[in-house]
XYZ file of C-alpha atoms in Angstrom:
369
model
C 10.185 39.643 -76.267
C 7.510 40.288 -78.879
C 6.346 43.835 -78.139
C 4.166 45.382 -80.908
C 4.786 48.993 -82.002
C 2.336 51.618 -83.302
C 2.222 55.423 -83.833
C -0.268 58.162 -83.002
C -2.157 59.599 -85.972
C -3.963 62.865 -86.690
C -6.630 63.027 -89.364
C -9.002 65.700 -90.626
C -12.700 64.875 -90.366
C -13.771 63.289 -93.623
C -10.285 62.011 -94.378
C -8.630 58.588 -94.093
C -6.381 57.351 -91.289
C -3.974 54.405 -91.591
C -3.103 52.355 -88.492
C 0.030 50.196 -88.672
C 1.093 47.631 -86.054
C 4.427 45.800 -86.315
C 6.192 43.155 -84.262
C 9.690 41.717 -84.674
C 9.000 38.216 -83.330
C 5.361 37.168 -83.651
C 6.064 33.852 -81.857
C 3.470 32.144 -84.079
C 0.744 34.522 -82.796
C -1.614 36.771 -84.739
C -1.965 40.572 -84.433
C -5.281 42.241 -83.658
C -6.668 45.810 -83.918
C -9.514 47.017 -81.672
C -11.250 50.407 -81.441
C -11.611 52.730 -78.390
C -14.763 50.792 -77.423
C -12.604 47.614 -77.352
C -14.430 46.161 -80.325
C -12.197 43.994 -82.480
C -11.749 45.404 -85.953
C -9.396 42.832 -87.499
C -7.833 39.665 -86.141
C -5.074 38.892 -88.563
C -6.652 39.112 -91.986
C -10.134 38.355 -90.708
C -12.657 41.211 -90.462
C -14.416 41.254 -87.094
C -16.561 44.415 -87.280
C -18.956 45.080 -90.123
C -17.981 48.619 -91.035
C -17.189 49.144 -94.719
C -15.130 52.204 -93.869
C -12.537 49.915 -92.253
C -10.356 48.037 -94.721
C -7.402 45.673 -94.460
C -4.267 47.148 -96.030
C -1.617 44.534 -95.117
C -1.512 41.331 -93.051
C 1.695 39.363 -92.449
C 3.055 37.525 -89.386
C 5.020 40.719 -88.547
C 2.508 43.434 -89.544
C -1.193 44.269 -89.441
C -2.196 47.516 -91.178
C -5.779 48.782 -91.546
C -7.388 52.023 -92.798
C -10.490 53.931 -91.728
C -12.028 56.222 -94.382
C -14.609 59.027 -94.042
C -13.424 59.627 -90.487
C -15.871 61.326 -88.146
C -15.277 63.012 -84.798
C -16.570 59.963 -82.904
C -13.716 57.900 -84.394
C -11.286 59.758 -82.170
C -9.661 57.854 -79.309
C -7.103 55.172 -78.432
C -6.869 52.173 -80.763
C -5.151 49.017 -79.444
C -2.900 46.578 -81.244
C -2.536 43.238 -79.427
C -0.474 40.078 -79.904
C -1.748 37.036 -78.112
C 1.377 35.628 -76.565
C 1.680 34.587 -72.930
C 1.161 37.149 -71.545
C -0.747 39.269 -74.101
C 1.210 42.303 -75.215
C -0.408 45.527 -76.478
C 0.451 48.921 -77.980
C -1.747 52.040 -78.107
C -2.290 54.419 -81.042
C -4.048 57.720 -80.296
C -6.159 58.904 -83.220
C -6.907 62.639 -83.141
C -9.672 63.894 -85.424
C -9.523 67.558 -86.401
C -12.809 69.413 -86.748
C -12.775 71.722 -89.773
C -13.933 75.269 -88.922
C -16.843 76.637 -90.881
C -16.519 79.717 -93.102
C -16.456 82.721 -90.758
C -19.319 85.200 -90.600
C -19.059 88.941 -89.914
C -21.747 90.791 -87.967
C -22.210 94.506 -87.287
C -21.791 95.856 -90.818
C -25.461 95.569 -91.805
C -26.268 99.250 -91.156
C -24.258 102.243 -92.451
C -21.944 103.871 -89.895
C -21.679 107.649 -89.577
C -18.211 109.097 -90.066
C -16.156 109.638 -86.890
C -18.276 107.012 -85.110
C -16.963 103.677 -83.763
C -17.482 100.562 -85.890
C -17.969 97.385 -83.821
C -17.684 94.168 -85.788
C -17.829 90.518 -84.698
C -16.445 87.491 -86.554
C -17.655 83.985 -85.704
C -16.694 80.462 -86.831
C -18.055 77.123 -85.565
C -17.028 73.489 -85.872
C -13.299 73.733 -85.179
C -11.424 71.187 -83.123
C -9.281 72.303 -81.457
C -10.523 75.904 -81.277
C -9.511 77.978 -84.314
C -7.749 81.343 -84.422
C -9.331 84.400 -86.058
C -7.577 87.446 -87.503
C -8.769 90.728 -89.059
C -7.708 93.027 -91.892
C -9.081 96.320 -93.217
C -7.812 96.606 -96.759
C -4.187 95.523 -96.451
C -3.828 96.649 -92.840
C -4.015 94.238 -89.911
C -6.591 95.016 -87.211
C -6.003 94.081 -83.583
C -8.996 92.369 -81.995
C -10.555 93.467 -78.736
C -10.966 89.926 -77.457
C -11.747 86.326 -78.416
C -14.429 84.045 -76.998
C -14.445 80.217 -77.265
C -17.636 78.241 -76.652
C -18.062 74.463 -76.866
C -20.523 73.329 -79.508
C -23.584 71.218 -78.515
C -21.846 68.052 -79.771
C -19.312 68.431 -76.968
C -16.388 67.956 -79.354
C -16.002 71.100 -81.489
C -15.886 74.808 -80.676
C -17.316 78.121 -81.818
C -14.829 81.000 -81.792
C -15.814 84.694 -81.795
C -13.574 87.742 -82.223
C -14.397 91.478 -81.936
C -12.775 94.588 -83.424
C -13.495 98.275 -82.859
C -12.203 101.255 -84.844
C -13.209 104.819 -85.712
C -14.371 105.284 -89.299
C -13.800 108.194 -91.683
C -15.266 109.002 -95.093
C -12.275 107.204 -96.657
C -13.549 103.977 -95.065
C -16.651 104.006 -97.256
C -16.581 100.850 -99.438
C -13.488 99.661 -97.541
C -13.165 95.863 -97.344
C -12.929 94.217 -93.924
C -11.773 90.586 -93.927
C -11.955 87.942 -91.190
C -9.781 84.862 -91.703
C -9.827 81.618 -89.726
C -6.532 79.797 -89.163
C -6.596 76.100 -88.277
C -4.342 73.098 -88.730
C -7.109 71.174 -90.474
C -7.033 73.714 -93.301
C -3.377 72.928 -93.953
C -2.096 75.586 -96.369
C -5.490 76.880 -97.483
C -7.339 79.896 -96.100
C -10.976 80.276 -95.152
C -12.147 83.873 -94.918
C -15.057 86.265 -95.355
C -14.958 89.849 -96.656
C -17.546 92.578 -96.160
C -17.663 96.176 -97.412
C -18.258 99.014 -94.990
C -20.888 101.653 -95.673
C -19.946 104.989 -94.112
C -22.246 108.021 -94.146
C -20.418 111.353 -94.430
C -21.227 115.030 -94.972
C -21.817 116.225 -98.540
C -19.581 118.393 -100.717
C -20.672 120.568 -103.646
C -19.359 122.740 -106.483
C -21.121 124.737 -109.215
C -20.377 124.034 -112.879
C -21.593 126.484 -115.617
C -22.738 125.266 -119.055
C -21.456 126.895 -121.241
C -18.276 127.782 -119.399
C -18.152 131.390 -120.670
C -21.717 132.741 -120.627
C -22.659 135.676 -122.886
C -25.636 137.971 -123.050
C -28.546 136.471 -124.951
C -27.413 132.879 -124.502
C -28.974 130.070 -122.441
C -27.078 129.183 -119.247
C -27.319 126.208 -116.881
C -25.691 126.246 -113.461
C -25.295 122.701 -112.091
C -24.755 122.157 -108.371
C -22.662 118.966 -108.305
C -23.341 117.442 -104.877
C -21.342 114.451 -103.633
C -21.598 112.440 -100.410
C -23.093 109.349 -98.822
C -25.997 109.607 -99.028
C -26.033 111.888 -102.086
C -27.721 115.291 -101.445
C -31.394 115.237 -102.360
C -32.325 118.910 -101.774
C -30.841 121.975 -103.493
C -31.573 125.588 -102.532
C -30.566 128.311 -105.042
C -30.150 131.930 -103.963
C -28.611 135.116 -105.335
C -26.600 137.214 -102.941
C -28.410 140.474 -102.258
C -31.820 138.960 -103.007
C -34.266 138.244 -100.187
C -36.287 135.462 -101.792
C -34.818 132.088 -102.896
C -34.660 131.396 -106.616
C -35.377 127.651 -106.453
C -35.798 124.880 -103.863
C -36.173 121.352 -105.211
C -34.474 118.019 -105.786
C -33.230 119.385 -109.126
C -29.609 120.496 -108.915
C -29.754 122.685 -112.071
C -30.625 126.404 -112.230
C -31.575 127.511 -115.764
C -31.316 131.001 -117.354
C -33.242 130.772 -120.667
C -31.947 134.157 -121.926
C -29.063 135.850 -120.145
C -29.146 139.550 -119.368
C -26.494 141.827 -117.920
C -28.718 142.128 -114.855
C -28.214 138.400 -114.164
C -24.602 139.049 -113.185
C -23.864 138.397 -109.515
C -22.947 135.715 -106.991
C -25.159 132.629 -106.888
C -25.291 130.285 -103.884
C -26.276 126.599 -103.888
C -27.020 124.872 -100.577
C -26.947 121.067 -100.985
C -28.548 119.066 -98.169
C -28.490 115.373 -97.211
C -29.306 113.493 -94.020
C -25.699 114.133 -92.913
C -25.945 117.924 -93.183
C -25.665 120.811 -95.656
C -22.885 122.372 -97.689
C -22.700 125.705 -99.537
C -21.135 126.358 -102.963
C -20.831 129.775 -104.686
C -20.423 130.912 -108.300
C -19.704 134.442 -109.540
C -21.627 135.040 -112.782
C -20.251 137.783 -115.052
C -22.347 138.083 -118.220
C -20.149 139.144 -121.164
C -21.244 141.204 -124.153
C -23.032 139.436 -126.953
C -20.053 139.829 -129.301
C -19.755 137.064 -131.839
C -17.444 134.314 -130.907
C -15.635 132.528 -133.727
C -17.468 129.349 -134.254
C -16.239 126.110 -135.578
C -18.139 126.798 -138.817
C -16.560 130.239 -139.394
C -13.135 128.840 -138.630
C -13.753 126.122 -141.177
C -14.786 128.687 -143.805
C -11.708 130.762 -143.037
C -9.465 127.759 -143.617
C -11.196 126.959 -146.911
C -10.845 130.608 -148.017
C -7.140 130.539 -147.248
C -6.645 127.377 -149.270
C -8.541 128.861 -152.258
C -6.460 132.060 -152.089
C -3.226 130.054 -152.200
C -4.465 128.053 -155.202
C -5.446 131.264 -157.083
C -2.060 132.800 -156.288
C -0.252 129.743 -157.632
C -2.335 129.724 -160.821
C -1.662 133.447 -161.461
C 2.045 132.920 -160.869
C 2.036 130.008 -163.339
C 0.246 132.107 -165.984
C 2.758 134.966 -165.584
C 5.730 132.622 -165.934
C 4.164 130.892 -168.941
C 3.382 134.224 -170.664
C 6.916 135.484 -170.115
C 8.296 132.249 -171.607
C 6.114 132.501 -174.726
C 7.068 136.162 -175.350
C 10.799 135.384 -175.219
C 10.496 132.491 -177.688
C 8.416 134.570 -180.146
C 11.170 137.241 -180.247
C 13.775 134.624 -181.018
C 11.677 133.352 -183.931
C 11.333 136.828 -185.463
C 15.047 137.402 -185.198
C 15.818 134.206 -187.121
C 13.171 135.065 -189.714
C 14.912 138.267 -190.713
C 18.377 136.792 -190.620
C 18.525 136.180 -194.440
C 18.635 139.899 -195.298
C 22.004 140.472 -193.605
C 24.088 139.200 -196.584
C 21.919 140.669 -199.445
C 23.827 142.913 -201.942
C 20.976 145.376 -202.218
C 17.679 146.306 -200.678
C 15.507 144.534 -203.175
C 17.330 141.271 -202.641
C 17.092 141.707 -198.869
C 13.317 142.123 -199.064
C 13.007 139.117 -201.302
C 15.164 137.003 -198.936
C 13.148 138.113 -195.904
C 9.768 137.445 -197.501
C 10.676 134.270 -199.284
C 12.657 132.686 -196.505
C 16.062 132.294 -198.240
C 17.254 128.723 -197.943
C 20.695 127.061 -197.964
C 22.482 127.387 -201.279
C 19.578 127.467 -203.760
C 19.765 130.620 -205.992
C 16.515 131.845 -207.434
C 16.682 133.192 -210.956
C 14.049 135.449 -212.445
C 13.593 136.228 -216.143
C 11.901 139.388 -217.326
C 10.335 139.472 -220.756
């Protein structure tokens, strides 16, 4: 018997599906493809439906293969391959069209969340067929959802999926990234996800930094109240312990002492305030005497002075050595100068040899008239 064979196909919306029909013994009959509406697409190699998306791939007595490009959801259904023998024999091919889910959206992060409160976030993705799966992460940590809702889209073919998560936030969650990812077979090995950063409001912290670090009497001093938090503190109250009236209340975090006195010593308190509350920082000011502190300039001069002293010492040492050398060589010269008198037979000859510089073997003769 000549029974045609086909196979079911799955295609992603927008893709191309290939439908192949084969028969071992065509019995001199032609193969035909028709769509779910029973409209003939191809009868042998002859096009029957004017749809440029549908193309003939192969037509032989034993095979009829066609392709449908730019597939849409309405292309889904059972396609029929027929061979017109007596009786007519058919085979069905179920075409499943996958709806691609849209990029997910996260809701509930629009407003900052106070620390220790519960964050409630919703992730939503439409257009999937079948319904997609959603999963959550905060940073690198998986979050378990509180429930998933699936609603059919108005087209009656695709679905909108929603997922909710709830968790308590801390100050460490400020700027933390929360990611919702949609998993679906139409995406194959790719991911489709959305990431949002959390904004967490938390109580402020503060510390006082002195400039300069070691204040001395007569100098200018600035005490800076370094306030951190979300939101950042906008009000700073300065007080001195033991004093009834505040020193300063403003948005300026710096307290200035133009000219320090010993009487300024004491404990100073900064109260930094934001919409999340207040925090207190203290600094114990101990004004030191106005003794000079070696400066960079004086240190530089001291180094230069040391270098000059070493150079002078070396020069003096060189002069001493040189003078000693010259004295020794002068004595040697005088000794050699008088050497000619040692062999003189009398005093007069010795004097003459010493003054005249007696040489080698030349004898001087004098004649007296």
